[in-house]
Coordinates of C-alpha atoms and ligand atoms in Angstrom, one line a residue:
M453 CA -22.3 -6.7 22.5
S454 CA -20.1 -3.9 21.3
K455 CA -18.2 -4.3 18.1
G456 CA -15.9 -1.3 17.7
Y457 CA -14.8 -2.3 14.2
R458 CA -17.0 -2.1 11.2
D459 CA -18.3 -4.7 8.8
L460 CA -17.8 -3.8 5.1
R461 CA -21.3 -2.5 4.6
E462 CA -21.1 -0.3 7.7
H463 CA -17.8 1.0 6.3
V464 CA -19.5 1.8 2.9
G465 CA -22.0 3.8 4.9
V466 CA -19.2 5.8 6.5
L467 CA -17.7 6.4 3.0
R468 CA -21.0 7.8 1.9
E469 CA -21.2 10.1 4.9
R470 CA -17.6 11.3 4.4
G471 CA -18.2 12.0 0.7
L472 CA -15.8 9.3 -0.3
L473 CA -18.2 7.1 -2.3
I474 CA -19.3 7.4 -6.0
E475 CA -22.4 5.4 -6.6
V476 CA -23.1 4.4 -10.2
D477 CA -26.6 3.1 -10.9
R478 CA -26.5 3.0 -14.7
P479 CA -25.7 -0.4 -16.2
V480 CA -22.0 -0.9 -16.3
D481 CA -20.3 -3.9 -17.9
K482 CA -18.1 -5.7 -15.3
D483 CA -15.7 -7.0 -17.9
T484 CA -15.2 -4.1 -20.3
E485 CA -16.2 -0.9 -18.5
M486 CA -15.9 -1.1 -14.8
H487 CA -12.1 -1.2 -14.1
P488 CA -11.3 1.2 -17.0
L489 CA -13.7 3.7 -15.5
V490 CA -12.1 3.6 -12.1
R491 CA -8.7 3.6 -13.7
W492 CA -9.2 7.1 -14.9
Q493 CA -9.1 8.5 -11.4
Y494 CA -5.5 7.4 -11.2
R495 CA -4.4 8.2 -14.7
G496 CA -6.4 11.3 -15.2
G497 CA -4.4 13.7 -13.1
L498 CA -6.7 13.9 -10.1
P499 CA -4.9 14.7 -6.8
E500 CA -5.0 12.0 -4.1
Q501 CA -7.7 14.0 -2.2
Q502 CA -10.1 13.3 -5.0
W503 CA -9.6 9.5 -5.2
K504 CA -12.8 7.8 -4.1
A505 CA -14.5 4.4 -3.8
F506 CA -16.9 3.3 -6.5
L507 CA -20.1 1.3 -5.9
F508 CA -21.7 -0.2 -9.0
T509 CA -25.3 -1.2 -8.4
N510 CA -26.4 -2.2 -11.9
V511 CA -23.9 -4.7 -13.1
V512 CA -24.1 -6.4 -16.5
D513 CA -21.7 -8.5 -18.6
P514 CA -20.8 -9.0 -22.3
R515 CA -23.2 -12.0 -22.4
G516 CA -26.1 -9.6 -21.6
R517 CA -26.6 -10.9 -18.1
R518 CA -27.6 -8.8 -15.2
Y519 CA -26.2 -9.4 -11.7
A520 CA -28.3 -9.0 -8.6
N521 CA -25.3 -7.9 -6.4
P522 CA -23.3 -4.7 -6.5
V523 CA -19.6 -4.4 -7.0
L524 CA -17.3 -2.2 -4.8
I525 CA -14.0 -1.0 -6.3
G526 CA -11.6 1.1 -4.3
G527 CA -13.8 0.5 -1.2
L528 CA -10.9 -0.5 1.1
A529 CA -8.2 1.8 -0.1
A530 CA -8.9 4.0 -3.1
S531 CA -7.0 6.7 -1.1
P532 CA -5.5 7.1 2.4
A533 CA -8.8 8.8 3.4
V534 CA -10.8 5.7 2.4
Y535 CA -8.3 3.6 4.3
A536 CA -8.6 5.8 7.4
A537 CA -12.4 5.6 7.2
G538 CA -12.0 1.8 7.2
L539 CA -10.0 2.0 10.5
G540 CA -12.5 4.6 11.9
C541 CA -9.8 7.2 12.3
E542 CA -8.2 10.1 10.4
V543 CA -5.4 9.8 7.9
D544 CA -2.7 11.1 10.3
E545 CA -3.7 8.5 12.9
V546 CA -3.2 5.5 10.7
G547 CA 0.5 5.0 11.6
A548 CA -0.3 5.0 15.3
R549 CA -3.1 2.4 14.8
W550 CA -0.6 0.1 13.1
E551 CA 2.0 0.6 15.9
R552 CA -0.8 -0.4 18.4
A553 CA -1.7 -3.4 16.3
F554 CA 1.9 -4.7 16.3
A555 CA 2.4 -3.9 20.0
A556 CA -0.8 -5.5 21.1
P557 CA -2.3 -8.1 18.8
I558 CA -5.6 -9.6 20.0
D559 CA -6.8 -13.2 19.5
P560 CA -10.1 -13.6 17.6
V561 CA -13.2 -15.1 19.2
L562 CA -15.4 -17.9 17.8
V563 CA -19.1 -17.2 17.6
D564 CA -21.8 -19.7 16.6
S565 CA -23.0 -18.1 13.4
G566 CA -23.0 -14.8 11.5
P567 CA -24.6 -13.0 8.6
G568 CA -21.9 -14.3 6.3
Q569 CA -23.8 -17.6 6.3
E570 CA -27.3 -16.3 5.7
V571 CA -27.3 -18.2 2.4
V572 CA -25.4 -21.5 2.1
L573 CA -24.9 -23.0 -1.4
G574 CA -23.5 -26.4 -2.1
P575 CA -22.5 -28.5 -5.2
S576 CA -26.1 -29.0 -6.4
D577 CA -26.5 -25.2 -6.6
F578 CA -23.3 -24.9 -8.7
E579 CA -24.8 -26.6 -11.8
G580 CA -26.3 -24.8 -14.7
E581 CA -26.5 -21.2 -15.8
G582 CA -25.5 -18.8 -13.0
G583 CA -24.2 -21.5 -10.7
G584 CA -21.0 -21.2 -8.7
F585 CA -18.7 -18.4 -9.8
D586 CA -21.0 -17.8 -12.7
G587 CA -23.6 -16.0 -10.6
I588 CA -21.0 -13.7 -9.0
P589 CA -20.2 -10.3 -10.6
I590 CA -16.4 -10.9 -10.8
P591 CA -14.9 -8.2 -13.1
V592 CA -12.0 -8.4 -15.6
S593 CA -9.3 -6.1 -14.2
T594 CA -7.3 -5.3 -17.4
P595 CA -9.5 -5.8 -20.4
G596 CA -7.4 -6.4 -23.5
F597 CA -4.8 -8.4 -21.6
D598 CA -6.2 -10.5 -18.7
A599 CA -7.2 -14.1 -19.5
A600 CA -10.4 -14.1 -17.4
P601 CA -12.1 -12.4 -14.4
F602 CA -9.9 -12.8 -11.3
L603 CA -10.6 -12.8 -7.6
T604 CA -8.6 -9.7 -6.6
S605 CA -9.9 -8.9 -3.2
A606 CA -10.1 -12.4 -1.6
H607 CA -8.3 -13.2 1.6
A608 CA -7.1 -16.8 1.6
I609 CA -7.5 -18.6 4.9
T610 CA -5.3 -21.8 5.3
K611 CA -3.8 -23.7 8.2
D612 CA -0.3 -25.1 8.8
P613 CA -1.0 -28.9 8.9
E614 CA 1.7 -29.4 11.6
T615 CA 0.9 -26.5 14.0
G616 CA -2.7 -25.7 13.1
I617 CA -1.7 -22.0 13.1
R618 CA -3.9 -20.1 10.6
N619 CA -2.7 -17.7 7.9
V620 CA -4.7 -15.0 6.2
G621 CA -3.0 -14.2 3.0
H622 CA -4.1 -12.2 0.0
Y623 CA -3.6 -13.9 -3.4
R624 CA -5.4 -13.5 -6.7
G625 CA -7.3 -16.3 -8.5
Q626 CA -8.1 -16.8 -12.1
I627 CA -11.7 -18.0 -12.7
K628 CA -11.4 -21.2 -14.7
S629 CA -14.9 -22.7 -14.5
P630 CA -18.0 -22.2 -12.4
T631 CA -16.3 -24.2 -9.6
T632 CA -12.5 -23.8 -10.1
C633 CA -10.0 -21.0 -9.9
G634 CA -6.3 -20.6 -9.6
V635 CA -4.4 -19.6 -6.4
M636 CA -1.5 -17.5 -7.4
F637 CA 1.3 -17.5 -4.9
S638 CA 3.9 -15.1 -6.3
A639 CA 6.9 -16.5 -4.3
S640 CA 7.9 -19.6 -2.4
Y641 CA 8.0 -17.6 0.9
K642 CA 4.3 -16.7 0.7
H643 CA 2.7 -18.3 3.7
G644 CA -0.2 -19.9 1.8
Y645 CA 2.4 -21.5 -0.5
M646 CA 4.4 -22.8 2.5
H647 CA 1.3 -24.4 3.8
F648 CA 0.6 -25.9 0.4
R649 CA 4.1 -27.4 0.2
K650 CA 3.5 -29.0 3.6
Y651 CA 0.2 -30.6 2.4
V652 CA 1.9 -31.8 -0.7
E653 CA 4.8 -33.3 1.2
S654 CA 2.6 -35.0 3.8
G655 CA 0.7 -36.8 1.0
A656 CA -2.6 -35.2 1.8
E657 CA -4.9 -35.1 -1.2
Y658 CA -6.1 -31.5 -0.6
M659 CA -5.4 -28.3 1.4
D660 CA -8.5 -26.7 2.7
L661 CA -8.8 -23.0 1.7
A662 CA -11.5 -20.5 2.3
W663 CA -11.6 -17.2 0.3
V664 CA -13.1 -14.4 2.3
I665 CA -14.5 -11.4 0.3
G666 CA -15.8 -8.3 2.0
A667 CA -14.3 -9.0 5.4
P668 CA -14.4 -6.2 7.9
P669 CA -11.8 -3.6 6.7
V670 CA -9.4 -4.2 9.6
V671 CA -9.2 -7.8 8.4
A672 CA -8.4 -6.7 4.8
Y673 CA -5.7 -4.4 6.0
A674 CA -4.1 -7.1 8.1
A675 CA -4.4 -9.7 5.3
V676 CA -2.1 -7.7 3.0
Q677 CA 0.6 -7.0 5.6
K678 CA 3.9 -8.7 5.3
V679 CA 4.3 -10.2 8.7
G680 CA 6.4 -13.2 9.9
Y681 CA 5.5 -16.8 9.3
G682 CA 3.3 -18.2 12.1
V683 CA 1.5 -14.9 12.8
D684 CA -2.2 -15.3 12.5
E685 CA -3.2 -12.1 10.7
Y686 CA -6.6 -12.2 12.5
T687 CA -4.7 -11.3 15.7
L688 CA -3.3 -8.2 13.9
A689 CA -6.7 -7.3 12.7
G690 CA -7.8 -7.5 16.4
G691 CA -4.9 -5.2 17.3
L692 CA -6.0 -2.7 14.7
A693 CA -9.6 -2.9 16.0
G694 CA -8.7 -2.8 19.6
E695 CA -10.9 -5.9 20.2
P696 CA -11.2 -9.5 19.1
I697 CA -12.5 -10.3 15.6
E698 CA -15.6 -12.5 15.6
L699 CA -15.1 -15.6 13.6
M700 CA -17.4 -18.4 12.6
R701 CA -16.7 -21.9 11.4
C702 CA -16.9 -22.7 7.7
K703 CA -19.5 -25.2 6.6
T704 CA -17.4 -27.6 4.6
V705 CA -13.8 -27.0 5.6
D706 CA -12.0 -26.9 8.9
L707 CA -11.4 -23.1 8.8
E708 CA -12.7 -20.0 10.5
V709 CA -13.8 -16.8 8.7
P710 CA -15.1 -13.4 9.9
A711 CA -18.8 -13.8 10.9
G712 CA -19.6 -10.5 9.3
A713 CA -18.0 -11.1 5.9
E714 CA -20.0 -10.5 2.8
I715 CA -19.3 -13.8 1.0
I716 CA -17.1 -16.8 1.5
L717 CA -15.9 -19.3 -1.1
E718 CA -15.1 -22.6 0.7
G719 CA -13.1 -25.3 -1.0
R720 CA -9.9 -27.2 -1.4
V721 CA -6.7 -27.0 -3.3
R722 CA -5.5 -30.1 -5.1
T723 CA -2.1 -31.3 -4.2
D724 CA -1.6 -33.4 -7.3
R725 CA -1.3 -30.8 -9.9
L726 CA -0.6 -27.2 -11.0
E727 CA -2.2 -25.5 -13.9
Q728 CA -1.4 -22.6 -16.2
E729 CA -2.7 -19.3 -14.8
G730 CA -2.6 -15.7 -16.2
P731 CA -1.8 -13.4 -17.9
F732 CA -2.9 -10.8 -15.4
G733 CA -2.0 -7.1 -15.2
E734 CA 0.3 -6.8 -12.2
S735 CA 1.0 -4.2 -9.6
H736 CA 4.6 -3.9 -10.9
G737 CA 3.1 -2.2 -13.9
Y738 CA 3.5 -5.0 -16.5
V739 CA 1.3 -7.8 -17.6
H740 CA 2.5 -10.9 -15.8
P741 CA 2.7 -13.8 -18.3
R742 CA 1.2 -17.2 -17.9
S743 CA 2.7 -19.3 -15.1
L744 CA 1.9 -22.4 -13.0
S745 CA -0.4 -22.2 -10.0
P746 CA -2.3 -24.5 -7.7
M747 CA -6.0 -25.0 -8.4
F748 CA -8.9 -24.4 -6.1
E749 CA -12.2 -26.4 -6.2
L750 CA -15.4 -25.0 -4.7
T751 CA -17.2 -27.0 -2.0
A752 CA -19.5 -24.3 -0.7
I753 CA -20.5 -20.6 -1.1
T754 CA -21.9 -18.8 1.9
H755 CA -23.0 -15.2 1.8
R756 CA -25.1 -12.4 3.2
R757 CA -28.5 -12.3 1.4
D758 CA -27.6 -9.1 -0.4
Y759 CA -23.8 -9.4 -0.4
I760 CA -21.5 -6.8 -1.9
W761 CA -18.8 -8.1 -4.2
T762 CA -15.5 -6.3 -3.9
S763 CA -12.8 -6.0 -6.5
F764 CA -9.4 -4.3 -5.8
I765 CA -8.0 -2.1 -8.5
S766 CA -4.3 -2.9 -8.8
Q767 CA -1.9 -2.9 -11.8
V768 CA 0.0 0.3 -12.6
T769 CA 0.5 2.3 -9.4
P770 CA -0.9 4.3 -7.7
S771 CA -3.9 2.2 -7.1
E772 CA -6.0 0.7 -4.4
S773 CA -3.4 -2.1 -4.1
S774 CA -0.5 0.3 -3.5
V775 CA -2.4 2.5 -1.1
I776 CA -3.6 -0.5 1.0
K777 CA 0.0 -1.7 1.3
R778 CA 1.7 1.7 1.7
V779 CA -0.2 3.0 4.7
G780 CA 0.6 -0.2 6.7
F781 CA 4.1 -0.9 5.4
E782 CA 5.5 2.5 6.1
P783 CA 4.8 2.4 9.9
M784 CA 6.0 -1.2 10.0
L785 CA 9.4 -0.4 8.4
K786 CA 9.8 2.6 10.7
G787 CA 9.1 0.5 13.7
F788 CA 11.6 -2.1 12.5
L789 CA 14.4 0.5 12.1
R790 CA 13.6 2.0 15.5
D791 CA 12.6 -1.0 17.7
T792 CA 14.4 -4.0 16.1
L793 CA 17.6 -2.3 14.8
G794 CA 17.6 0.5 17.4
V795 CA 18.5 3.1 14.8
T796 CA 18.3 6.6 16.3
G797 CA 17.1 9.7 14.6
V798 CA 14.6 8.2 12.1
T799 CA 11.6 10.5 11.7
D800 CA 9.9 9.0 8.7
V801 CA 10.0 6.1 6.2
V802 CA 8.3 6.7 2.8
M803 CA 7.8 4.3 0.0
H804 CA 7.7 5.7 -3.5
E805 CA 4.4 4.9 -5.1
P806 CA 3.7 6.2 -8.6
L807 CA 4.7 3.6 -11.2
T808 CA 7.5 2.1 -9.1
N809 CA 5.1 0.3 -6.7
L810 CA 6.5 0.9 -3.2
R811 CA 9.1 -1.8 -2.9
K812 CA 11.8 -0.5 -5.2
V813 CA 12.4 3.0 -4.0
I814 CA 12.3 3.9 -0.3
F815 CA 13.3 7.1 1.5
V816 CA 14.4 7.3 5.2
Q817 CA 14.1 10.7 6.8
F818 CA 16.3 11.6 9.7
D819 CA 16.7 14.3 12.3
N820 CA 20.4 15.3 12.4
P821 CA 21.7 11.7 12.2
K822 CA 25.1 10.1 12.8
E823 CA 26.7 8.7 9.7
T824 CA 26.6 5.1 11.1
E825 CA 22.9 5.3 11.9
V826 CA 22.2 6.3 8.3
W827 CA 24.1 3.3 6.9
R828 CA 22.5 0.9 9.4
A829 CA 19.1 2.1 8.4
L830 CA 19.8 1.9 4.7
K831 CA 21.1 -1.6 5.0
G832 CA 18.3 -2.5 7.3
V833 CA 15.7 -1.4 4.8
A834 CA 17.5 -3.4 2.0
A835 CA 17.5 -6.5 4.2
F836 CA 14.0 -6.2 5.8
R837 CA 12.3 -8.5 3.3
A838 CA 13.2 -10.1 0.1
E839 CA 12.5 -7.7 -2.8
I840 CA 12.3 -4.5 -0.7
G841 CA 14.7 -1.6 -1.0
K842 CA 16.4 -1.7 -4.4
I843 CA 17.1 2.1 -4.1
V844 CA 17.2 3.5 -0.6
I845 CA 17.9 7.2 0.1
A846 CA 18.5 8.9 3.4
V847 CA 17.4 12.6 3.6
D848 CA 17.1 15.2 6.3
R849 CA 14.1 16.4 8.2
D850 CA 13.6 19.4 6.1
I851 CA 13.4 17.3 2.9
D852 CA 9.9 16.0 2.1
P853 CA 10.4 12.5 0.9
R854 CA 7.0 12.6 -0.8
S855 CA 8.4 15.2 -3.1
L856 CA 10.8 13.9 -5.7
D857 CA 11.9 17.4 -6.4
A858 CA 13.0 17.8 -2.8
V859 CA 14.8 14.4 -2.9
W860 CA 16.7 15.4 -6.0
W861 CA 17.5 18.7 -4.4
A862 CA 19.1 16.8 -1.4
L863 CA 21.0 14.5 -3.8
A864 CA 22.3 17.5 -5.7
Y865 CA 23.6 19.5 -2.8
R866 CA 24.0 17.2 0.2
S867 CA 25.6 14.0 -1.2
R868 CA 28.9 13.3 -2.9
P869 CA 28.6 10.1 -4.9
H870 CA 32.2 9.0 -4.4
K871 CA 31.6 8.9 -0.6
D872 CA 27.9 8.6 -0.1
V873 CA 26.8 5.8 -2.4
Q874 CA 27.1 2.0 -1.9
I875 CA 26.0 -0.7 -4.3
I876 CA 25.4 -4.0 -2.7
R877 CA 25.0 -7.2 -4.6
G878 CA 22.7 -10.0 -3.8
Q879 CA 19.2 -8.4 -3.8
Y880 CA 16.5 -10.7 -4.9
K881 CA 14.8 -9.3 -8.0
G882 CA 11.4 -10.0 -6.6
H883 CA 8.1 -8.7 -7.7
G884 CA 8.6 -7.5 -11.3
P885 CA 8.3 -8.6 -14.9
P886 CA 10.5 -11.5 -15.7
F887 CA 13.6 -10.5 -17.8
V888 CA 12.7 -12.1 -21.1
S889 CA 16.3 -12.1 -22.2
D890 CA 17.3 -14.1 -19.1
P891 CA 14.2 -15.5 -17.4
E892 CA 16.4 -17.2 -14.7
A893 CA 18.1 -14.0 -13.7
V894 CA 16.9 -13.2 -10.2
E895 CA 19.9 -11.3 -8.9
D896 CA 19.5 -7.6 -8.5
S897 CA 21.4 -5.1 -6.3
N898 CA 20.8 -2.3 -3.8
L899 CA 21.8 1.3 -4.4
L900 CA 22.1 3.0 -1.0
I901 CA 22.6 6.8 -0.9
N902 CA 23.3 9.0 2.1
A903 CA 21.9 12.4 1.0
T904 CA 21.8 13.9 4.5
L905 CA 23.8 17.0 5.3
R906 CA 27.3 16.5 6.7
G907 CA 29.0 19.8 7.4
T908 CA 27.2 23.1 7.0
L909 CA 24.9 24.9 4.5
P910 CA 23.8 28.5 4.2
P911 CA 20.1 29.3 4.6
I912 CA 17.5 28.5 2.0
S913 CA 17.1 31.4 -0.4
L914 CA 13.5 32.3 0.1
P915 CA 11.9 35.1 2.1
T916 CA 11.6 34.0 5.7
K917 CA 8.4 32.7 7.1
P918 CA 6.7 35.9 8.4
Y919 CA 7.1 37.6 5.0
M920 CA 5.7 34.6 3.1
E921 CA 2.8 34.3 5.5
H922 CA 1.9 37.9 5.2
A923 CA 2.3 37.8 1.4
R924 CA -0.1 34.9 1.3
E925 CA -2.8 37.0 3.0
L926 CA -2.1 39.6 0.4
W927 CA -2.4 37.0 -2.3
D928 CA -5.7 35.9 -1.1
E929 CA -6.9 39.4 -0.7
L930 CA -6.2 40.1 -4.3
G931 CA -8.3 37.1 -5.3
L932 CA -5.5 35.3 -7.1
P933 CA -5.7 31.6 -7.9
A934 CA -5.8 29.2 -4.9
L935 CA -2.4 28.1 -3.7
T936 CA -1.1 24.7 -2.6
P937 CA 2.2 25.5 -0.9
Q938 CA 5.1 23.2 -1.8
A939 CA 8.0 22.9 0.7
P940 CA 10.2 24.8 0.8
W941 CA 7.9 27.8 0.7
H942 CA 9.9 30.0 3.0
G943 CA 13.6 30.5 3.8
Y944 CA 15.2 29.1 7.0
V945 CA 18.6 28.7 8.6
I946 CA 20.0 25.3 8.1
T947 CA 23.2 25.5 10.1
P948 CA 23.7 28.5 12.4
E949 CA 27.5 28.6 11.7
E950 CA 26.6 29.7 8.2
W951 CA 24.4 32.5 9.5
P952 CA 26.3 34.6 12.0
E953 CA 24.7 37.5 14.0
E954 CA 26.3 40.1 11.9
L955 CA 24.5 38.9 8.7
E956 CA 21.3 38.5 10.6
A957 CA 21.6 42.1 11.8
E958 CA 22.3 43.3 8.3
A959 CA 19.2 41.5 7.0
Q960 CA 17.1 43.1 9.7
M961 CA 18.4 46.5 8.8
A962 CA 17.6 45.8 5.1
V963 CA 13.9 45.4 6.0
T964 CA 13.7 48.5 8.3
G965 CA 15.2 50.9 5.8
R966 CA 18.7 51.0 7.4
Y967 CA 20.7 49.4 4.7
Y968 CA 22.9 52.5 4.2
E969 CA 24.4 51.7 7.6
T970 CA 25.6 48.4 6.2
G971 CA 27.0 50.2 3.1
A972 CA 28.8 52.7 5.4
K973 CA 30.3 49.9 7.5
H974 CA 31.7 48.3 4.3
A975 CA 33.0 51.7 3.1
A976 CA 34.9 52.1 6.4
E977 CA 36.8 48.9 5.8
P978 CA 38.1 49.2 2.2
R979 CA 40.4 46.4 0.9
P980 CA 43.3 46.9 -1.5
I981 CA 43.1 45.4 -5.0
E982 CA 45.5 42.5 -5.1
G983 CA 48.0 41.8 -7.8
Ligands
FMN754 C1 -4.4 -6.3 -4.4 C2 -3.3 -7.2 -4.0 C3 -3.1 -8.4 -4.7 C4 -2.1 -9.3 -4.4 N1 -2.0 -10.4 -5.1 C5 -1.1 -11.3 -4.8 C6 -1.0 -12.6 -5.5 O1 -1.7 -12.8 -6.4 N2 -0.1 -13.5 -5.1 C7 0.7 -13.2 -4.0 O2 1.5 -14.1 -3.7 N3 0.7 -12.1 -3.3 C8 -0.2 -11.1 -3.7 N4 -0.3 -10.0 -3.0 C9 0.7 -9.7 -1.9 C10 0.2 -10.4 -0.6 O3 -1.0 -10.0 -0.2 C11 1.2 -10.2 0.5 O4 2.4 -10.7 0.2 C12 0.6 -10.9 1.8 O5 1.3 -10.5 2.8 C13 0.7 -12.4 1.6 O6 0.3 -13.0 2.9 P1 1.4 -14.0 3.6 O7 2.6 -13.1 4.0 O8 0.6 -14.5 4.7 O9 1.7 -15.0 2.5 C14 -1.3 -9.0 -3.3 C15 -1.5 -7.9 -2.5 C16 -2.5 -7.0 -2.9 C17 -2.7 -5.8 -2.0
MN755 MN1 1.1 -14.6 6.8

């Protein structure tokens, strides 16, 4: 039977083929060395094109133990190129894949068994040295601050006890003992938490939960998407794949997991207590202090015989965690503005990634928009989800929203703050460090700015395109250092009113040696000195 989407290990093979995988076979300490090493690729000034996935095949820990299984970091989304490999497409096709997934989700299918259950371990296997979580190479993400190793790449499968509808969420979990870990829901509107509340209120003793690690990449990409309550993310994964995801039943809980997953942690979440969880270095760029979370108890571990453990690198952005969200969120937001709000003229939506972590600063690019469309879009972004769109800026098509220089340029010359800025109260503070001075303060606001051109502007003061293109050939011929062109790299007319034919004719004469004719024209029309 054809399976057009890839399992994790097939995807790792593609990463290797595409030159996107760094394999480290020397011993690396999972708790003190592994994440700091990968961190350097984001804090060491490497351009996005050089961000890669890391596979550690010789994993040790501070207690001197060696682990039989490898650890993959950045394997799902070290960079947009890694993400595209996971979808089996090119970087510029990712947006279209997401649009297809939203337009045509596909229900999963149930199969009898899968490689994710080649090995089945139960409570008797969890006792003693190396039992339960103890035998799994789970790294510490932020050595020096984190309280323990955490599950960082685990998708949490739960079911709504009333409707039976599944959710695939993505939450971290602090390892507490060989058989227990936290389940950290960051907000009451997280779907896993909404399920948990229902179990608590119904008087059930437990909520079944299965953590899936090393699912097919399409499932991972769907798990971290922010879609509405009641959407089974497996259907989105099917939409991304263009065919149903194969699921198998868990051994000890009433849940279904991808048949090809690397490893599954089955268990239940107690409904009678919360426990302290954290600190953990967070994707908002600060260490999140200790807080209360539900607790998970292992009932079974199933895995492929030679499973690959995955760990997502998150914390200060950019990181795998911001890349994995950005490439899916941007098309989702654009689709919302265009299809749900019916805003016309939107050409791109870009979430600012370095340090700010996507949600706070968002740019909407337009082609020649009407003023009302700009404001509808800015307000739409601010209202799209809690915590998204603290600062939203509209720019024109010729402004590259991925270049902050270009955005500042638009703000400087195309907006007038007394007319083009609105501050709206009532934004939820959302994902960010608690304000220590006032931990209860959750109100933030939105700063919306229209930096699109109203009126006219003269051309950009750079040589026009043919001259720059020709000069580039000269540049290369001379063997000068390699260029990476930054927009704008050539002049262009912005509004024709500001570039009448007469001026164009003069410019053409200037480059054909006829500029004295222009001088003579001016000499024939002298003007008196006033006053
Ligand atoms: C690497 C990574 C780690 C995350 N950790 C958490 C977490 O610990 N708690 C949480 O509530 N959301 C976390 N998120 C965000 C959720 O994945 C996201 O909100 C997701 O949509 C939740 O699923 P849900 O909408 O079905 O609740 C994380 C996302 C990523 C990419
Ligand atoms: Mn959900």
